[in-house]
Coordinates of C-alpha atoms in Angstrom, one line a residue:
X263 CA -49.9 -137.8 137.2
X264 CA -48.0 -140.8 138.7
X265 CA -48.7 -141.3 142.3
X266 CA -46.5 -141.3 144.8
X267 CA -45.1 -144.8 145.7
X268 CA -43.2 -146.3 148.8
X269 CA -40.1 -147.8 148.5
X270 CA -39.5 -151.5 149.4
X271 CA -36.8 -153.2 150.8
X272 CA -36.6 -157.0 151.3
X273 CA -33.7 -158.4 153.2
X274 CA -32.7 -162.4 153.3
X275 CA -30.1 -163.7 155.6
X276 CA -27.8 -166.8 154.5
X277 CA -25.6 -168.7 156.2
X278 CA -21.6 -167.9 155.4
X279 CA -21.7 -171.0 153.0
X280 CA -25.2 -170.2 151.3
X281 CA -26.6 -173.5 152.7
X282 CA -29.1 -172.4 155.1
X283 CA -31.6 -169.3 154.5
X284 CA -33.1 -167.2 157.4
X285 CA -36.2 -165.6 157.9
X286 CA -36.6 -162.8 155.3
X287 CA -37.3 -159.2 157.0
X288 CA -39.2 -156.5 154.7
X289 CA -39.4 -152.9 155.0
X290 CA -41.6 -150.3 153.5
X291 CA -41.1 -146.9 153.4
X292 CA -44.1 -144.0 153.7
X293 CA -44.5 -142.3 150.4
X294 CA -42.0 -141.0 148.6
X295 CA -41.6 -137.5 147.1
X296 CA -44.7 -137.0 145.0
X297 CA -44.1 -136.2 141.1
X298 CA -45.2 -132.5 140.4
X299 CA -48.2 -132.4 138.1
X300 CA -47.3 -132.0 134.6
X301 CA -47.5 -128.3 133.1
X302 CA -50.4 -126.9 131.8
X303 CA -51.5 -128.4 128.6
X304 CA -50.3 -126.5 125.6
X305 CA -53.4 -125.7 122.8
X306 CA -53.2 -125.9 119.2
X307 CA -53.6 -122.2 117.4
X308 CA -55.4 -122.7 114.4
X309 CA -53.7 -120.7 111.6
X310 CA -55.4 -119.7 108.3
X311 CA -53.6 -117.7 105.3
X312 CA -50.7 -117.4 108.3
X313 CA -52.5 -115.4 110.7
X314 CA -53.8 -117.6 113.8
X315 CA -57.6 -117.3 113.8
X316 CA -58.4 -119.2 117.0
X317 CA -57.0 -121.2 120.0
X318 CA -58.3 -124.9 119.8
X319 CA -59.1 -127.1 123.1
X320 CA -56.2 -128.0 125.6
X321 CA -54.7 -131.2 124.8
X322 CA -56.0 -131.7 121.2
X323 CA -53.0 -131.8 118.5
X324 CA -54.8 -131.5 115.4
X325 CA -57.0 -128.6 114.1
X326 CA -58.3 -130.1 110.8
X327 CA -58.6 -133.9 110.3
X328 CA -60.6 -133.1 106.9
X329 CA -57.8 -131.7 105.1
X330 CA -54.8 -134.0 104.2
X331 CA -51.6 -133.2 106.1
X332 CA -49.6 -134.2 109.0
X333 CA -48.0 -132.8 112.6
X334 CA -44.7 -132.9 113.2
X335 CA -42.6 -132.0 116.4
X336 CA -39.3 -131.0 116.9
X337 CA -37.8 -131.4 120.4
X338 CA -34.2 -131.8 121.9
X339 CA -34.8 -133.6 124.7
X340 CA -31.2 -133.2 126.8
X341 CA -29.1 -136.1 126.7
X342 CA -28.3 -137.8 130.4
X343 CA -24.4 -137.3 129.5
X344 CA -25.0 -133.2 129.2
X345 CA -27.4 -133.0 132.2
X346 CA -25.2 -132.6 135.0
X347 CA -25.5 -130.5 138.4
X348 CA -22.7 -128.6 137.2
X349 CA -24.7 -127.5 134.3
X350 CA -27.9 -127.1 135.8
X351 CA -27.0 -126.3 139.7
X352 CA -30.8 -124.7 140.0
X353 CA -32.7 -127.9 138.9
X354 CA -34.1 -130.0 142.0
X355 CA -31.6 -132.8 142.2
X356 CA -34.3 -135.6 142.1
X357 CA -35.7 -134.0 138.9
X358 CA -32.2 -134.0 136.8
X359 CA -31.5 -137.6 136.7
X360 CA -32.4 -139.6 133.3
X361 CA -34.9 -142.2 135.2
X362 CA -37.1 -139.2 136.2
X363 CA -37.0 -137.3 133.1
X364 CA -37.3 -140.1 130.6
X365 CA -40.8 -141.1 131.7
X366 CA -41.8 -137.4 131.6
X367 CA -40.3 -136.9 128.0
X368 CA -42.0 -140.1 127.0
X369 CA -45.5 -139.2 128.8
X370 CA -44.9 -135.5 126.6
X371 CA -44.2 -136.9 123.3
X372 CA -47.4 -139.5 123.6
X373 CA -49.5 -137.0 124.6
X374 CA -48.8 -134.7 121.4
X375 CA -49.4 -137.7 119.0
X376 CA -47.3 -136.1 116.2
X377 CA -47.1 -138.0 113.3
X378 CA -43.5 -137.5 112.8
X379 CA -41.2 -136.5 115.6
X380 CA -37.3 -134.9 115.3
X381 CA -35.5 -135.4 118.4
X382 CA -32.0 -134.2 119.2
X383 CA -29.5 -135.2 122.0
X384 CA -30.8 -139.0 121.9
X385 CA -28.5 -141.2 123.2
X386 CA -27.6 -144.3 121.4
X387 CA -28.0 -146.7 124.2
X388 CA -31.8 -144.7 125.4
X389 CA -32.6 -145.1 121.9
X390 CA -32.3 -148.3 121.7
X391 CA -33.0 -149.2 125.5
X392 CA -35.8 -146.7 125.8
X393 CA -37.1 -144.6 122.9
X394 CA -37.5 -147.4 120.3
X395 CA -39.2 -149.9 122.7
X396 CA -41.6 -147.5 124.1
X397 CA -42.4 -145.6 121.4
X398 CA -43.1 -148.9 119.4
X399 CA -45.8 -149.6 121.5
X400 CA -47.6 -146.3 120.5
X401 CA -47.2 -147.4 117.0
X402 CA -43.9 -145.3 116.4
X403 CA -40.9 -146.8 114.3
X404 CA -37.4 -144.8 114.4
X405 CA -34.1 -144.3 113.0
X406 CA -31.2 -142.9 114.9
X407 CA -27.6 -141.4 113.7
X408 CA -25.3 -141.1 116.4
X409 CA -22.5 -138.0 116.2
X410 CA -19.3 -139.3 115.1
X411 CA -17.1 -138.9 118.4
X412 CA -14.7 -141.2 119.0
X413 CA -13.5 -140.1 122.2
X414 CA -17.0 -140.1 124.4
X415 CA -16.1 -143.6 125.9
X416 CA -17.9 -146.4 126.0
X417 CA -20.7 -147.4 123.4
X418 CA -23.7 -145.6 123.8
X419 CA -22.8 -142.7 125.6
X420 CA -23.0 -140.4 122.7
X421 CA -26.1 -138.6 121.9
X422 CA -27.4 -138.0 118.1
X423 CA -30.9 -137.3 116.0
X424 CA -33.8 -139.6 116.0
X425 CA -36.7 -139.3 113.7
X426 CA -39.7 -141.4 114.7
X427 CA -42.7 -141.6 112.5
X428 CA -46.3 -143.1 112.8
X429 CA -46.3 -146.4 110.8
X430 CA -50.2 -146.2 110.7
X431 CA -49.5 -142.9 108.4
X432 CA -46.1 -143.3 106.9
X433 CA -44.3 -145.8 105.5
X434 CA -40.5 -145.1 104.6
X435 CA -39.5 -144.9 100.8
X436 CA -36.8 -147.4 99.7
X437 CA -33.5 -146.3 99.6
X438 CA -35.1 -143.0 101.3
X439 CA -32.9 -142.8 104.5
X440 CA -29.7 -140.8 104.0
X441 CA -27.3 -139.8 107.1
X442 CA -25.2 -136.6 107.0
X443 CA -21.8 -136.8 109.0
X444 CA -20.4 -133.2 108.8
X445 CA -17.0 -134.7 109.5
X446 CA -17.3 -136.6 106.2
X447 CA -18.1 -133.9 104.1
X448 CA -15.2 -131.5 105.4
X449 CA -12.7 -134.5 105.0
X450 CA -14.1 -134.7 101.6
X451 CA -13.6 -130.9 100.8
X452 CA -10.5 -130.3 103.0
X453 CA -8.5 -133.0 103.6
X454 CA -5.4 -131.1 102.2
X455 CA -5.8 -127.9 104.4
X456 CA -5.5 -129.3 108.1
X457 CA -6.3 -125.9 109.9
X458 CA -9.5 -125.6 107.9
X459 CA -10.4 -129.5 108.6
X460 CA -9.2 -128.9 112.4
X461 CA -11.8 -126.3 112.6
X462 CA -14.7 -127.9 110.6
X463 CA -14.3 -131.5 113.2
X464 CA -17.0 -130.9 114.9
X465 CA -18.8 -134.6 114.9
X466 CA -22.6 -132.8 114.3
X467 CA -24.7 -134.9 112.0
X468 CA -28.3 -134.7 110.2
X469 CA -30.9 -136.8 108.9
X470 CA -32.6 -136.9 105.7
X471 CA -35.8 -139.7 105.4
X472 CA -38.1 -139.9 102.6
X473 CA -41.8 -141.1 103.8
X474 CA -44.6 -141.8 101.9
X475 CA -48.2 -141.2 103.1
X476 CA -50.2 -144.6 103.2
X477 CA -53.7 -143.8 101.5
X478 CA -56.7 -145.9 100.4
X479 CA -56.9 -144.1 97.3
X480 CA -53.9 -143.4 95.0
X481 CA -54.2 -140.0 94.3
X482 CA -54.5 -139.2 98.0
X483 CA -51.0 -140.8 98.6
X484 CA -48.2 -138.4 99.4
X485 CA -44.6 -138.2 99.8
X486 CA -43.0 -136.0 102.0
X487 CA -39.0 -135.5 102.7
X488 CA -38.1 -134.7 106.6
X489 CA -34.7 -133.9 107.5
X490 CA -33.5 -133.6 111.3
X491 CA -30.3 -132.1 112.5
X492 CA -28.5 -130.5 115.5
X493 CA -26.1 -128.1 114.5
X494 CA -22.9 -127.0 116.5
X495 CA -23.3 -125.2 119.8
X496 CA -20.4 -123.4 120.3
X497 CA -20.9 -119.7 120.0
X498 CA -17.2 -118.9 119.1
X499 CA -17.8 -121.2 115.7
X500 CA -20.4 -119.1 114.0
X501 CA -18.6 -119.6 110.7
X502 CA -18.7 -123.3 111.2
X503 CA -22.5 -123.3 112.3
X504 CA -23.1 -121.1 108.8
X505 CA -21.0 -124.1 107.3
X506 CA -22.9 -126.7 108.4
X507 CA -26.3 -125.2 107.6
X508 CA -25.1 -124.6 103.8
X509 CA -23.7 -128.4 103.7
X510 CA -27.1 -129.8 105.0
X511 CA -29.0 -127.5 102.4
X512 CA -27.1 -128.6 99.7
X513 CA -27.2 -132.4 100.9
X514 CA -30.9 -131.7 101.0
X515 CA -31.0 -130.0 97.6
X516 CA -28.9 -133.4 96.1
X517 CA -31.4 -135.9 97.9
X518 CA -34.7 -134.1 96.4
X519 CA -33.0 -134.1 92.8
X520 CA -32.1 -137.5 93.0
X521 CA -35.3 -139.1 94.1
X522 CA -37.3 -136.5 92.2
X523 CA -35.7 -134.6 89.6
X524 CA -36.1 -131.1 90.6
X525 CA -36.6 -129.3 94.3
X526 CA -39.8 -128.2 93.7
X527 CA -41.6 -132.0 93.5
X528 CA -41.6 -133.1 97.0
X529 CA -42.7 -131.4 100.1
X530 CA -40.1 -130.6 102.5
X531 CA -39.7 -130.3 106.4
X532 CA -36.6 -129.4 107.8
X533 CA -36.4 -129.4 111.8
X534 CA -33.9 -129.3 114.7
X535 CA -31.7 -127.6 116.9
X536 CA -29.8 -124.9 114.8
X537 CA -28.1 -123.4 117.7
X538 CA -28.4 -120.1 115.8
X539 CA -30.6 -117.1 117.2
X540 CA -33.3 -115.5 114.2
X541 CA -31.4 -112.7 112.5
X542 CA -28.1 -114.6 112.5
X543 CA -26.1 -115.9 109.6
X544 CA -27.7 -119.6 109.5
X545 CA -31.1 -118.3 110.2
X546 CA -31.0 -115.5 107.3
X547 CA -29.3 -117.9 104.7
X548 CA -32.4 -120.6 105.3
X549 CA -35.1 -117.7 105.5
X550 CA -33.9 -115.6 102.6
X551 CA -32.6 -118.0 100.5
X552 CA -29.3 -116.0 100.1
X553 CA -26.6 -113.8 101.9
X554 CA -23.4 -112.6 102.1
X555 CA -21.2 -113.5 105.0
X556 CA -20.5 -110.5 106.9
X557 CA -17.1 -112.3 108.7
X558 CA -15.1 -115.4 107.9
X559 CA -11.8 -115.0 109.9
X560 CA -10.5 -118.5 108.9
X561 CA -11.3 -118.7 105.1
X562 CA -14.0 -121.3 105.7
X563 CA -16.9 -119.4 103.7
X564 CA -14.8 -118.1 101.0
X565 CA -15.8 -121.1 98.8
X566 CA -19.6 -121.5 99.6
X567 CA -22.2 -120.1 97.6
X568 CA -24.2 -119.2 100.6
X569 CA -27.4 -119.5 98.6
X570 CA -30.3 -122.0 98.1
X571 CA -33.0 -122.5 95.9
X572 CA -36.0 -124.2 98.4
X573 CA -38.7 -121.6 99.2
X574 CA -38.2 -121.8 102.8
X575 CA -40.4 -120.5 105.7
X576 CA -40.0 -121.0 109.6
X577 CA -43.1 -122.8 110.6
X578 CA -43.4 -121.1 113.9
X579 CA -42.9 -117.3 112.8
X580 CA -46.3 -117.5 111.1
X581 CA -47.3 -113.8 111.3
X582 CA -49.4 -113.1 114.5
X583 CA -48.8 -116.5 115.7
X584 CA -47.0 -115.2 119.3
X585 CA -47.4 -112.2 121.6
X586 CA -44.0 -110.9 120.2
X587 CA -45.4 -110.6 116.9
X588 CA -48.2 -108.2 115.7
X589 CA -50.4 -109.2 112.2
X590 CA -48.6 -106.1 110.8
X591 CA -45.1 -107.3 111.5
X592 CA -43.4 -108.9 108.7
X593 CA -40.0 -109.1 109.8
X594 CA -39.3 -112.5 110.2
X595 CA -36.9 -112.7 113.1
X596 CA -39.6 -110.6 115.2
X597 CA -42.1 -113.4 114.8
X598 CA -40.2 -116.4 115.8
X599 CA -41.0 -117.6 119.6
X600 CA -39.3 -115.5 122.3
X601 CA -37.2 -118.4 123.2
X602 CA -37.0 -122.6 122.4
X603 CA -34.1 -122.9 125.0
X604 CA -34.2 -121.4 128.4
X605 CA -31.2 -121.7 131.2
X606 CA -30.1 -119.5 134.0
X607 CA -27.2 -118.6 131.5
X608 CA -28.8 -118.4 128.1
X609 CA -32.7 -117.7 126.9
X610 CA -33.1 -117.7 123.2
X611 CA -34.8 -119.0 120.4
X612 CA -32.7 -122.0 118.5
X613 CA -35.0 -124.5 117.3
X614 CA -36.9 -124.2 113.9
X615 CA -39.1 -126.3 111.4
X616 CA -38.6 -125.0 108.1
X617 CA -41.0 -125.7 105.4
X618 CA -41.2 -125.5 101.6
X619 CA -44.4 -122.9 101.3
X620 CA -45.3 -123.9 97.7
X621 CA -46.2 -127.3 98.6
X622 CA -47.2 -126.8 102.2
X623 CA -49.0 -124.5 104.4
X624 CA -49.2 -124.3 107.9
X625 CA -52.7 -125.3 109.6
X626 CA -51.6 -125.0 113.4
X627 CA -49.2 -124.6 115.9
X628 CA -48.7 -125.4 119.4
X629 CA -48.8 -122.3 121.6
X630 CA -45.5 -121.7 123.4
X631 CA -45.2 -122.9 127.5
X632 CA -46.6 -120.9 129.8
X633 CA -44.0 -118.3 130.8
X634 CA -45.1 -118.3 134.6
X635 CA -44.5 -122.0 134.8
X636 CA -41.0 -121.7 133.4
X637 CA -39.7 -118.7 135.8
X638 CA -41.4 -120.8 139.0
X639 CA -38.2 -122.7 138.9
X640 CA -35.5 -120.4 137.7
X641 CA -35.1 -121.8 134.5
X642 CA -35.1 -125.4 132.4
X643 CA -35.1 -128.4 133.1
X644 CA -37.4 -128.4 135.9
X645 CA -39.6 -130.3 138.0
X646 CA -42.3 -129.4 135.7
X647 CA -40.1 -129.1 132.3
X648 CA -37.7 -132.2 131.6
X649 CA -35.6 -130.8 129.2
X650 CA -34.0 -127.2 129.1
X651 CA -35.6 -127.0 125.3
X652 CA -39.2 -126.4 124.6
X653 CA -41.0 -129.0 122.1
X654 CA -42.4 -127.5 118.9
X655 CA -45.0 -128.3 117.0
X656 CA -46.8 -127.8 113.6
X657 CA -49.9 -129.4 111.5
X658 CA -49.0 -128.9 107.8
X659 CA -51.3 -129.2 105.0
X660 CA -50.3 -130.3 101.6
X661 CA -51.3 -127.8 99.1
X662 CA -51.3 -129.8 95.8

């Protein structure tokens, strides 16, 4: 933990014309408030054949270094523009400002040592001035995609998605980075229908990045596609959430086919804040490969296939991985974590890591945060947890 520090103020008097300098006086305060200790370190759950078999030591984020694989983290870091006292009145006033939270978030990210990080709500100015330079010191390179909001005011004060990867482990494949703007897709498809277009223009974005794992032996080189997204949050736009999810799947499918000839050649992890609960339409579409839309009051979904060919599984829904999932339970939504977003007015699972289970298996999962520590300060964010979302991390092994 950071030790408490005194505040130091220096005052130097000058004559009115600035020619003479007086004697400087300094004032040193007593120690200011000491930051709280970080929350208890989360342990890795060791997974074999989709069942948790044991629990690792606190603070170790890999379960099996001999297996060829990687760890991936997804985390909505809560952008400064949304972290207002009105939105989070229960959070201690000193724990909400970005200057306090950014250090805690950085420390958390560095401690997990994930090979790949998918972050959401990363402001453009924070990516440039903080995340990119700070994470570079720990051997990460990153890319950022800003939301397409023109009315958010000065440059930088818009949030977006960022992918970081360990430079000593991965290199991006040439022309392997693709940005998705859902507004642009909406304009392409619905430019002649103003009503539909206005409903779809929500500024959300996604990223697709193809990476190659460096290896001494060519046979152990592996390629991987990572997608990162932040789907629209408004509960009254359930149809838009489903539309964006279908468009994301189609874009991922298009990129996979373009670079590899099919969707079954390269493993995929698709992570992010999907703003959709387990059992919701987007969750059902992702998990089951298809669905019939229950409600379509604005006619957005009629032209959509509402299916995809990807064999996707939710990493956190691994059987028996959580207290709320027995090893006999095979209903996916009962196996997701109890929550990934925890505020005073909403508690639920919104963040996921979907992976293609024909090419990847789960070797480990980061256990959920300690419930008692979450409740200790009403909800998130808090002096202990610097975002209203919980970071998720999984270890993936290549199957072949």
